[in-house]
Coordinates of C-alpha atoms and ligand atoms in Angstrom, one line a residue:
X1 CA 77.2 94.5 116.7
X2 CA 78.6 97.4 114.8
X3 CA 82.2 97.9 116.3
X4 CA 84.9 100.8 115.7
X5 CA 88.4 100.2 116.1
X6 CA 90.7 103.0 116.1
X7 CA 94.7 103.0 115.7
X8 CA 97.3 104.8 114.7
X9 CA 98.2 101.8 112.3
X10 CA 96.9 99.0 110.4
X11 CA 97.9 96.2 107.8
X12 CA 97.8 96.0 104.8
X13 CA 97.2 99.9 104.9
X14 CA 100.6 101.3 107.0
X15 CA 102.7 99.0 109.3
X16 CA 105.5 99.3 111.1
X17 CA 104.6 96.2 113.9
X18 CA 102.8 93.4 115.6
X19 CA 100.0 96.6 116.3
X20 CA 99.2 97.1 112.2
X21 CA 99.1 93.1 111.9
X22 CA 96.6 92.6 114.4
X23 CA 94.3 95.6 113.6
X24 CA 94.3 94.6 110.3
X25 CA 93.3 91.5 111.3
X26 CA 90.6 91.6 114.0
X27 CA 88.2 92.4 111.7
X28 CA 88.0 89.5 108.9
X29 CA 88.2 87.3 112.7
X30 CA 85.4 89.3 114.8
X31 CA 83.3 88.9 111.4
X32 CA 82.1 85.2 112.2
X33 CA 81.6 86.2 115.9
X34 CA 78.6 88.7 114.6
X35 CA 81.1 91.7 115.1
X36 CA 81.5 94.3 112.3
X37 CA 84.6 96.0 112.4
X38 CA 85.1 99.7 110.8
X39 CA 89.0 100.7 111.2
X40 CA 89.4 104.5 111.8
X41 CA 92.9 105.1 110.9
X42 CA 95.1 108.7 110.5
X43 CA 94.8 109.4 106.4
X44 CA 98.6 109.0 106.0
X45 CA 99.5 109.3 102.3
X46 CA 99.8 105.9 102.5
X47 CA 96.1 105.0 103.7
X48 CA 94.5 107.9 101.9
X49 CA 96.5 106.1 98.1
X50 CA 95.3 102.8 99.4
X51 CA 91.5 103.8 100.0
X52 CA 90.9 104.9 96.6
X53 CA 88.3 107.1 95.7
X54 CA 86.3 107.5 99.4
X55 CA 83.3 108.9 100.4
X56 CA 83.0 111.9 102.7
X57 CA 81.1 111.2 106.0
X58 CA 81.8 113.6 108.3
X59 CA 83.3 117.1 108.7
X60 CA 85.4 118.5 112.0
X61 CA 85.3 121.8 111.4
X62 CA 88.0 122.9 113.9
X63 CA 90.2 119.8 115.0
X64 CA 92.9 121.8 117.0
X65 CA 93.0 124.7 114.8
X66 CA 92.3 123.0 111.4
X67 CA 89.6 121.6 110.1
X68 CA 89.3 118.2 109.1
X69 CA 86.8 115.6 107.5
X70 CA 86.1 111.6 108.2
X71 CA 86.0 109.8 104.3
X72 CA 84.7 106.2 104.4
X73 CA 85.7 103.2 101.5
X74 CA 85.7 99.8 101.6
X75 CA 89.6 98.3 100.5
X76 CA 91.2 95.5 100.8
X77 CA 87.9 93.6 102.2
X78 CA 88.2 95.9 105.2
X79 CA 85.7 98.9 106.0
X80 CA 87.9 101.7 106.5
X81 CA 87.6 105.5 107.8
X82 CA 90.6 107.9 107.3
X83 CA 90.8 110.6 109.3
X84 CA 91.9 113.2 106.4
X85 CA 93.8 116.5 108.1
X86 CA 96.9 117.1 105.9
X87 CA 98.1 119.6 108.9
X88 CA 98.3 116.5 110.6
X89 CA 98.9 113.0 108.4
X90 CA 99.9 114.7 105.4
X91 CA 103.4 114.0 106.1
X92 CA 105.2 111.5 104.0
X93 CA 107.7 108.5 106.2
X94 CA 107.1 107.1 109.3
X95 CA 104.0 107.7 111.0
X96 CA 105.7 108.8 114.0
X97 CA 109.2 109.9 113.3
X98 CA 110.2 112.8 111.5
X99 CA 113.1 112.3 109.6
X100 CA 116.5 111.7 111.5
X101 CA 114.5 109.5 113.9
X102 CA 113.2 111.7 116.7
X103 CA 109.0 111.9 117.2
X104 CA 107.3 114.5 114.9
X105 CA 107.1 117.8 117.4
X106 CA 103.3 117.7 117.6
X107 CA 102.6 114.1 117.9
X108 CA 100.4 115.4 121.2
X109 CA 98.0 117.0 118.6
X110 CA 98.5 114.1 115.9
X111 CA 96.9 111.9 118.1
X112 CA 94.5 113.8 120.5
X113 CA 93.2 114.5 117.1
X114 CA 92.5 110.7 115.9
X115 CA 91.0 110.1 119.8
X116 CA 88.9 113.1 119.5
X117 CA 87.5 112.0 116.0
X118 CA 87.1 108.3 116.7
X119 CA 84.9 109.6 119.9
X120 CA 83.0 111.5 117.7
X121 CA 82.4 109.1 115.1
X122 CA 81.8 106.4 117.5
X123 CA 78.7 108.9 119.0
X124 CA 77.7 110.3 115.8
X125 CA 77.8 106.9 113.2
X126 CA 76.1 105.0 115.6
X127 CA 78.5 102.4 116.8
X128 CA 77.5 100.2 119.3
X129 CA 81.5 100.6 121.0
X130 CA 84.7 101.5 120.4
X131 CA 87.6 99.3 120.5
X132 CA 90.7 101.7 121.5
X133 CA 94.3 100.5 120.5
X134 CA 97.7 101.9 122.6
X135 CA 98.3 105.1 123.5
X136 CA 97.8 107.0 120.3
X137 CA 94.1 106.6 120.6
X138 CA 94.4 106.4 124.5
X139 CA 92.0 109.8 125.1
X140 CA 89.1 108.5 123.1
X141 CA 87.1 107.0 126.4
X142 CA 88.2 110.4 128.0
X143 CA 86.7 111.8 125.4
X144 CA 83.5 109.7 125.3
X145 CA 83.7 109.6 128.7
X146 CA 83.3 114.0 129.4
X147 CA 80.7 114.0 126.6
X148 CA 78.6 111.8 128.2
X149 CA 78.6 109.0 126.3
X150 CA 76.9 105.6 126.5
X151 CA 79.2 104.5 123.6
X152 CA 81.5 101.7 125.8
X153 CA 85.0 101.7 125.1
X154 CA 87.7 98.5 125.3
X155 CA 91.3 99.0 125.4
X156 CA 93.6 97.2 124.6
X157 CA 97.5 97.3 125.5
X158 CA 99.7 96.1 122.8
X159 CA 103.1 97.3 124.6
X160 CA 103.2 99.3 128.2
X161 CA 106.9 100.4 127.5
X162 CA 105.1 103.4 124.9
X163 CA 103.0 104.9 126.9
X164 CA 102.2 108.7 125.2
X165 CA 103.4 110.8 128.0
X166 CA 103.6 115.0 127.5
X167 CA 104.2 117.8 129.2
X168 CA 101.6 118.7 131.4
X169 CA 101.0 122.4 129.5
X170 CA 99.6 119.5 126.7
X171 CA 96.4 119.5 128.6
X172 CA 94.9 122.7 127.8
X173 CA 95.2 122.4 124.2
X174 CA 92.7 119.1 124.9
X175 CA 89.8 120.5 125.1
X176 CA 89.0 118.3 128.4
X177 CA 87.5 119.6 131.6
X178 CA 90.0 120.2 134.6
X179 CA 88.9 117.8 136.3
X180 CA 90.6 115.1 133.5
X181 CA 93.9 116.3 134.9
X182 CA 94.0 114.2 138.4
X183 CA 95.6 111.3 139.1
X184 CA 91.8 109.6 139.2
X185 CA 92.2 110.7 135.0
X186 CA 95.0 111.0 132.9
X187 CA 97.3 113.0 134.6
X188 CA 100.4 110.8 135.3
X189 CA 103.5 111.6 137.6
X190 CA 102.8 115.9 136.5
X191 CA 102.4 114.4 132.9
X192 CA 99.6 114.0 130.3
X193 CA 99.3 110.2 130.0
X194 CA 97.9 108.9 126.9
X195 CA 97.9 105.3 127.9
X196 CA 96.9 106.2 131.2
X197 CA 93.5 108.5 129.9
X198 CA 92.9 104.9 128.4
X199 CA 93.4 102.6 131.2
X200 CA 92.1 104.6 133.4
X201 CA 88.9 106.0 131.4
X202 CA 88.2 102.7 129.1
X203 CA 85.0 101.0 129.9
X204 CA 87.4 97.2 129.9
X205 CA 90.7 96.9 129.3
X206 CA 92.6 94.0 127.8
X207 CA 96.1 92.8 126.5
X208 CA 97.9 90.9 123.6
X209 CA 98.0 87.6 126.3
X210 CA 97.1 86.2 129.2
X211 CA 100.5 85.8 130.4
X212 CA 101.8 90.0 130.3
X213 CA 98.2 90.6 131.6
X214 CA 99.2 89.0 134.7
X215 CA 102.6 90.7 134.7
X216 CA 101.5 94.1 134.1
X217 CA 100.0 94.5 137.3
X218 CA 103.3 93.8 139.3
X219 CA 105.5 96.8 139.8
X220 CA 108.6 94.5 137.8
X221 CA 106.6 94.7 134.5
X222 CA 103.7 97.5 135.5
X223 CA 105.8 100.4 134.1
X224 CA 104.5 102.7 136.8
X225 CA 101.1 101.6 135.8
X226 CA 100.7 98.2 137.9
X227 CA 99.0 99.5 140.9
X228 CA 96.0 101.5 138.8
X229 CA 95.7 98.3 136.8
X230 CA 95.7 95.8 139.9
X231 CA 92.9 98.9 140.8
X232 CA 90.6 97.7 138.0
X233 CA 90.7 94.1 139.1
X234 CA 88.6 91.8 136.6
X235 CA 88.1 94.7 134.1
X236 CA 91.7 93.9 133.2
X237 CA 91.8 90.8 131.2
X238 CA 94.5 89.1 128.4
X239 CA 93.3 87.7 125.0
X240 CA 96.5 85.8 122.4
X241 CA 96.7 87.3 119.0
X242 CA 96.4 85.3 116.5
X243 CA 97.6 85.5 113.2
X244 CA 95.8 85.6 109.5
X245 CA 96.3 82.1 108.7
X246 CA 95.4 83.1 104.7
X247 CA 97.8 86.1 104.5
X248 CA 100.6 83.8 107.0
X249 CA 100.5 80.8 105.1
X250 CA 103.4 78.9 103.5
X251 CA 101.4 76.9 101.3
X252 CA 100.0 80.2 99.5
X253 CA 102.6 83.4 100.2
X254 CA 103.5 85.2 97.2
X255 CA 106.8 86.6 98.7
X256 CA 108.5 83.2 99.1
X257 CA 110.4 81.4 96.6
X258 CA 109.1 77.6 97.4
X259 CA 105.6 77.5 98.5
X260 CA 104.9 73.5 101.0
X261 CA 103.1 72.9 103.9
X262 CA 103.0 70.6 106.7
X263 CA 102.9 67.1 104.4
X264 CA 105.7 68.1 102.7
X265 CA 108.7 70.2 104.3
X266 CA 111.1 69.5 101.7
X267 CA 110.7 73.0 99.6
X268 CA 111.9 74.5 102.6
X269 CA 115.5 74.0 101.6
X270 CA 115.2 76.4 98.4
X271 CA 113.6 79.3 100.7
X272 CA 116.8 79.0 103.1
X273 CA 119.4 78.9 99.9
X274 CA 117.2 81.8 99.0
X275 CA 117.9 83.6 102.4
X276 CA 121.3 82.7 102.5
X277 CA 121.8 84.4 99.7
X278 CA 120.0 87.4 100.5
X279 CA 121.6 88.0 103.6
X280 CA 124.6 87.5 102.0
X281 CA 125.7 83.8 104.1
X282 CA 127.5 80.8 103.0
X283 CA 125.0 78.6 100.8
X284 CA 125.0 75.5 103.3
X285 CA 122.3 73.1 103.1
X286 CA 123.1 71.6 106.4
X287 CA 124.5 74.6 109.1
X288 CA 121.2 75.3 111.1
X289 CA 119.9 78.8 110.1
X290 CA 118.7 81.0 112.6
X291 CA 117.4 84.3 112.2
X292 CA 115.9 86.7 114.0
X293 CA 113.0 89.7 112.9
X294 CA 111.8 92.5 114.4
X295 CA 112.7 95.9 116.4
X296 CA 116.4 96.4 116.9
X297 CA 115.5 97.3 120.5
X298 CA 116.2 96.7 124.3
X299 CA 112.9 94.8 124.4
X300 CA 113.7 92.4 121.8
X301 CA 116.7 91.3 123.4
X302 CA 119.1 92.0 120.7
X303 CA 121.8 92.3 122.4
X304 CA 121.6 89.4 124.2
X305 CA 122.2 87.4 120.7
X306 CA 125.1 89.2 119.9
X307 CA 126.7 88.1 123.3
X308 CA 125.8 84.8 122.7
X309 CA 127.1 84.7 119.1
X310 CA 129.5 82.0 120.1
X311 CA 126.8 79.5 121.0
X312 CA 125.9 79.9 117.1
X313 CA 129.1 80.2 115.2
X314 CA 131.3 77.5 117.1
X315 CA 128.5 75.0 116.8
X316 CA 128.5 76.2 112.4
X317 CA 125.6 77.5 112.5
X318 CA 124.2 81.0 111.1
X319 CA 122.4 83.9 112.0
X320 CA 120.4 86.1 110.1
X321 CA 119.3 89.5 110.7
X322 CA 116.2 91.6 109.7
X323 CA 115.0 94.7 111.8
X324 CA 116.0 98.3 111.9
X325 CA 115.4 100.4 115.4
X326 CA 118.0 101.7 117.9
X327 CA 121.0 103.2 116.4
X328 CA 123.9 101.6 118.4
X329 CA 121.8 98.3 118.2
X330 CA 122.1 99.1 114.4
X331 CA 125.4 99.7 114.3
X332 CA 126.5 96.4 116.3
X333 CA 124.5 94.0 114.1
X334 CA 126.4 95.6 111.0
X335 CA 129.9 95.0 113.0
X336 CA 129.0 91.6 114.1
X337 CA 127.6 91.3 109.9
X338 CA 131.7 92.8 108.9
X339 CA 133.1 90.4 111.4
X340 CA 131.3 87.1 110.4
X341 CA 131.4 87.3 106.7
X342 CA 129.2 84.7 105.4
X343 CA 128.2 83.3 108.8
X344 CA 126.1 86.3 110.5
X345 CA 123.8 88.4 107.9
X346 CA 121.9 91.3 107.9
X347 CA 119.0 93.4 106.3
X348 CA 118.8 96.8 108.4
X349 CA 115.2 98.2 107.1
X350 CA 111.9 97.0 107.0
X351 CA 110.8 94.7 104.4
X352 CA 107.6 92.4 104.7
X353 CA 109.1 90.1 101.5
X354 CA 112.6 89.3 103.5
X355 CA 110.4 88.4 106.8
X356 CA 108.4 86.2 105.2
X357 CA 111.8 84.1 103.7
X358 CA 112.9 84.5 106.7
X359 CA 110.5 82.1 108.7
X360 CA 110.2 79.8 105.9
X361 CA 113.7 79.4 104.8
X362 CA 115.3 79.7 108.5
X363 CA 115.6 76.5 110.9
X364 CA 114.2 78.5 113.8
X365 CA 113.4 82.1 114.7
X366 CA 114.9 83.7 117.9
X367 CA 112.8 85.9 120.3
X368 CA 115.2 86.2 123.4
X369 CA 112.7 89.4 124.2
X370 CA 113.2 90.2 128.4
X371 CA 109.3 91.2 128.0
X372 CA 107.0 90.6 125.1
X373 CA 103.3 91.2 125.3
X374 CA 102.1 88.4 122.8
X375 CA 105.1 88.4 119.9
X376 CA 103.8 87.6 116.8
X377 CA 106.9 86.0 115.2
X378 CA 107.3 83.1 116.9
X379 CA 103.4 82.8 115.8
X380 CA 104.9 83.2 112.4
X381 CA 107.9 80.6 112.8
X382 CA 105.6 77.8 114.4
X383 CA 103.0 78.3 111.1
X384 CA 105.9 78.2 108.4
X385 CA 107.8 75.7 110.5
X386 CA 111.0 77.8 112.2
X387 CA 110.5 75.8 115.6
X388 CA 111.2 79.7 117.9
X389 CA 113.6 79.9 120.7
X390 CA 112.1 81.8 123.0
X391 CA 112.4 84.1 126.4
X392 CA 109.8 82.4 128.6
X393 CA 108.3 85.7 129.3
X394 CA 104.6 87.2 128.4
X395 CA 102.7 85.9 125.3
X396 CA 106.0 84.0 124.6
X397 CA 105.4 81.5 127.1
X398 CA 101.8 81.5 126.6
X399 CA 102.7 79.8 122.6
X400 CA 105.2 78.0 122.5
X401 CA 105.8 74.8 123.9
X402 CA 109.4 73.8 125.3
X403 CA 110.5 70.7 123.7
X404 CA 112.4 69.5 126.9
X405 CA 112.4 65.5 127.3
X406 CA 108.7 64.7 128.7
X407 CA 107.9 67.2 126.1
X408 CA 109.4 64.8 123.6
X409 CA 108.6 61.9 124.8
X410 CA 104.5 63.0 124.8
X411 CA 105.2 64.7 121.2
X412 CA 104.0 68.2 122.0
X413 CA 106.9 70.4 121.8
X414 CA 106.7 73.1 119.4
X415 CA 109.8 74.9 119.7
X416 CA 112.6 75.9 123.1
X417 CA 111.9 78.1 125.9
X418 CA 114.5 79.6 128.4
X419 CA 114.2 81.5 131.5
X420 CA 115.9 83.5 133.1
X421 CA 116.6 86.2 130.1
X422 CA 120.2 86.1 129.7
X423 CA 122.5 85.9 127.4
X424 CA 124.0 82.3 129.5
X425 CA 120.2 80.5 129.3
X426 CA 119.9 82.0 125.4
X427 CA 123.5 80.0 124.3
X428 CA 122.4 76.9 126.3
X429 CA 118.5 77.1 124.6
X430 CA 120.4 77.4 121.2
X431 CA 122.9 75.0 121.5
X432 CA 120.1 72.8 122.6
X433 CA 118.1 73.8 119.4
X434 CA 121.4 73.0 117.2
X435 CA 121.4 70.0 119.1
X436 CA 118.1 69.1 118.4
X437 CA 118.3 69.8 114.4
X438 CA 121.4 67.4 113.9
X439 CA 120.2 64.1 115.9
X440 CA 117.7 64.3 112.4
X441 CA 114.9 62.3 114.3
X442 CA 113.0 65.3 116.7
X443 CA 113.2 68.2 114.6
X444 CA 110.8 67.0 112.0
X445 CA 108.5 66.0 115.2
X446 CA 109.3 69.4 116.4
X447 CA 108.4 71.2 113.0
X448 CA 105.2 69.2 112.3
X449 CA 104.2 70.3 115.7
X450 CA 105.3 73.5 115.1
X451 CA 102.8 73.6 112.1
X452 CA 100.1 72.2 113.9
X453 CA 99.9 74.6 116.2
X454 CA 96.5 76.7 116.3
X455 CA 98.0 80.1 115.7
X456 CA 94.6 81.0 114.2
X457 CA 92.8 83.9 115.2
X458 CA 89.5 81.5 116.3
X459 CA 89.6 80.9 120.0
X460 CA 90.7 84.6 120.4
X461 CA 88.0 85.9 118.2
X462 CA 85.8 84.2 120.4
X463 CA 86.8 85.9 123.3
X464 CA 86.8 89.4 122.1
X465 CA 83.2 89.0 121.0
X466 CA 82.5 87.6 124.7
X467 CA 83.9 90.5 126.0
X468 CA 82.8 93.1 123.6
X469 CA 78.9 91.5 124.6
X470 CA 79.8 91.5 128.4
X471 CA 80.5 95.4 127.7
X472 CA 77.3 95.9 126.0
X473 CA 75.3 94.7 128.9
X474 CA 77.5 96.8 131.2
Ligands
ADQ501 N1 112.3 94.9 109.8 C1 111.2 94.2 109.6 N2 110.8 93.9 108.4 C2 109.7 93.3 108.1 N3 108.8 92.9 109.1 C3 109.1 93.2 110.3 C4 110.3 93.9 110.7 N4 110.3 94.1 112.0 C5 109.2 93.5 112.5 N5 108.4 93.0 111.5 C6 107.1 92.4 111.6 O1 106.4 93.1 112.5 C7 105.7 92.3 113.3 C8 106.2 92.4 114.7 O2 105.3 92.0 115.6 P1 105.6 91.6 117.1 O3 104.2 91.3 117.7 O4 106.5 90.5 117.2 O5 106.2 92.9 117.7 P2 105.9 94.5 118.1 O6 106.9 94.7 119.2 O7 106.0 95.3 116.9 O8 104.4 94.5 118.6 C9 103.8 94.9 119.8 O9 102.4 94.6 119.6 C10 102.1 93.3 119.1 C11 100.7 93.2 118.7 O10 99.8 93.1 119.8 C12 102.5 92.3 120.2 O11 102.4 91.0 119.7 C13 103.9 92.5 120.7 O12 104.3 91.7 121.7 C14 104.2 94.0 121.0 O13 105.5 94.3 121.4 C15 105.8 90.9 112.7 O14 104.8 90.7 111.8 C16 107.2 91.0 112.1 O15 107.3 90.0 111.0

């Protein structure tokens, strides 16, 4: 089966998330399933550096007011297109955010732009489907769907809370029939919905785990979107990420200082001195580490570690930091950083080599996220041995296995869940993690499980091929 995946982002080409990791992943997984993955991706400078020299494939002769052409290369053992429209992608920084943080003015175009070329690659290169990824390449089944397309189309969610939403005057710039503008299409509460063109238009539509599949049809979670996707009953499915077990792997990562594996945990002490450095923290063998990665957002529960800061410094451990996102997020984990000298650290920024010592050289990873559609750090800790504290919520709950007594007692814990998400059940799950890491006999159990967990990409693989052949059939 000859597949094209579209997104807005995808590793090792431009990442700022769990969404580049797995796109960049699917397709080395789908590979033994029979699946051939090409990546359409927006020719950022970034991807267009990357791909090399390329070779042109298509031309768009007017993509909203510009033209535009699709150049193909192979890089980094992935079959890549770019779409290459400087008016658009030309743009050095974030993919999304111009600089001082707000969205670039016409990300509307920007991405009806990669929607409308992946629909017309998908047609005109002769792929057997489309595999459509979050709302920046939402339109592409509304696209397929008003040319008339037998070209079927999955969708998958990787987070509801960004949904692509724009002013309803959006629409006519589309180049979409009226009729796409109804509530049965992409019209959402007088919007343009993105996400919603995809849910609504996509042939299937899936997410990052079983778990948020099943709580993104309940108005709590649903984001406004829960009754349309209750509508599509068993269209709606969940699938786990997985990670790349070569490029995740402690026994073989290039940006760690002490490379070990599951036999042998002992070189994990030299990665935490490391971090401890790094993030500026008192060199102490023995104070459990924690740290936390990711988005400095809402979601990620942020704030709910810095209220329960106590639970970790009066018990002498630490806490590091690595994430950049909301501003006043960002600006409390540098006060909590100048209050704790030595005992809470922090990187604000982005930086791949600092996450990687971060799950090998801390004790444990915190994800206290209050939703969290698969998370693909606490897949990260359990492979490098950071048993997670987690928010039992989503694909959080689907991975990670609470190391409560019976858990214990049977040997299958891999790390500590807590629920309800607040900042009371997060100091209690910690102080039980410290608790845990002194008494010296569980928390090897606890890491080897960790590392024994299947965090691959194989049983999801699996699925997504069973699914993309289910499609095929119709
Ligand atoms: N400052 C930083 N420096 C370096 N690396 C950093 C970083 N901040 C984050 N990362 C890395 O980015 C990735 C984050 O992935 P997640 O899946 O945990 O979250 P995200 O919310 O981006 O993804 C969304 O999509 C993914 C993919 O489906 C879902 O798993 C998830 O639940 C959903 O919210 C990890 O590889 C992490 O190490």
């Amino acid at each position: 089966m000859k597949l094209l995946a579209v997104a807005s982002e995808g590793f090792p080409f431009v990442k700022t998330g769990g969404l580049a990791d797995v796109v960049g992943a699917l397709p080395a997984a789908l590979a033994p399933e029979g699946v051939g993955v090409t990546t359409l991706l927006p020719g950022y400078p970034a991807v267009m550096a990357a791909l090399g020299p390329v070779q042109s494939v298509e031309s768009l002769a007017d993509i909203f007011g510009a033209p535009a052409r699709l150049v193909r290369a192979t890089a980094a053992g992935r079959d890549v297109i770019a779409l290459d429209a400087p008016q658009f992608f030309g743009r050095a920084g974030s993919p999304y955010l111009a600089p001082g943080g707000m969205d670039w003015p016409d990300n509307a175009q920007r991405f009806a732009a990669l929607a409308r070329a992946a629909a017309h690659a998908a047609q005109s290169m002769g792929f057997d489907a489309l595999h459509v990824h979050d709302w920046q390449a939402g339109l592409a089944p509304a696209y397929l769907r008003f040319a008339s397309s037998r070209v079927p189309t999955l969708f998958t969610i990787h987070n509801l809370a960004f949904q692509g939403q724009f002013p309803a005057d959006v629409f006519g710039m589309l180049g979409l029939p009226a009729e796409a503008f109804r509530t049965e299409g992409l019209e959402y509460f007088g919007q343009v919905g993105y996400l919603k063109a995809g849910v609504w238009f996509a042939d299937r539509v899936n997410t990052v785990s079983p778990g948020y599949a099943a709580e993104i049809c309940t108005p709590q979670w649903g984001m406004g979107l829960d009754g349309l996707l209750r509508g599509r009953g068993r269209d709606v499915s969940g699938i786990l990420n997985g990670l790349d077990t070569d490029e995740w792997n402690p026994a073989a990562d290039p940006h760690i200082v002490a490379r070990y594996d599951a036999a042998d945990v002992t070189p994990r002490a030299l990665n935490k001195a490391k971090l401890q450095a790094r993030m500026g923290l008192a060199i102490a063998p023995h104070a459990p580490l924690f740290a936390f990665v990711g988005r400095l957002a809402w979601q990620k529960g942020v704030d709910l570690i810095l209220e329960a800061l106590p639970a970790i410094l009066d018990n002498g451990a630490q806490l590091a930091f690595l994430g950049s996102g909301e501003t006043a997020l960002e600006a409390r984990v540098r006060g909590a950083t100048g209050a704790q000298l030595g005992r809470v650290g922090s990187h604000v920024g982005f930086d791949e080599g600092l996450a990687r010592l971060c799950y090998a050289g801390a004790d444990s990873i915190l994800m206290p996220s209050r939703f969290e559609p698969c998370g693909l750090g606490q897949l990260c800790a359990l492979r490098y041995g950071a048993p997670p504290v987690v928010a039992r919520v989503g694909g959080l709950a689907d991975t990670v296995i609470d190391a409560n007594e019976m858990a214990l007692a049977a040997g299958v814990g891999t790390g500590l869940n807590f629920a309800p998400v607040s900042q009371e059940m997060l100091a209690s799950a910690i102080t039980r993690a410290i608790a845990l890491y002194r008494d010296g006999e569980n928390w090897p159990r606890l890491q080897a499980n960790a590392m024994a967990s299947d965090v691959s990409w194989t049983r999801s693989a699996r699925q997504y091929a069973t699914l993309l052949r289910g499609m095929l059939r119709g």
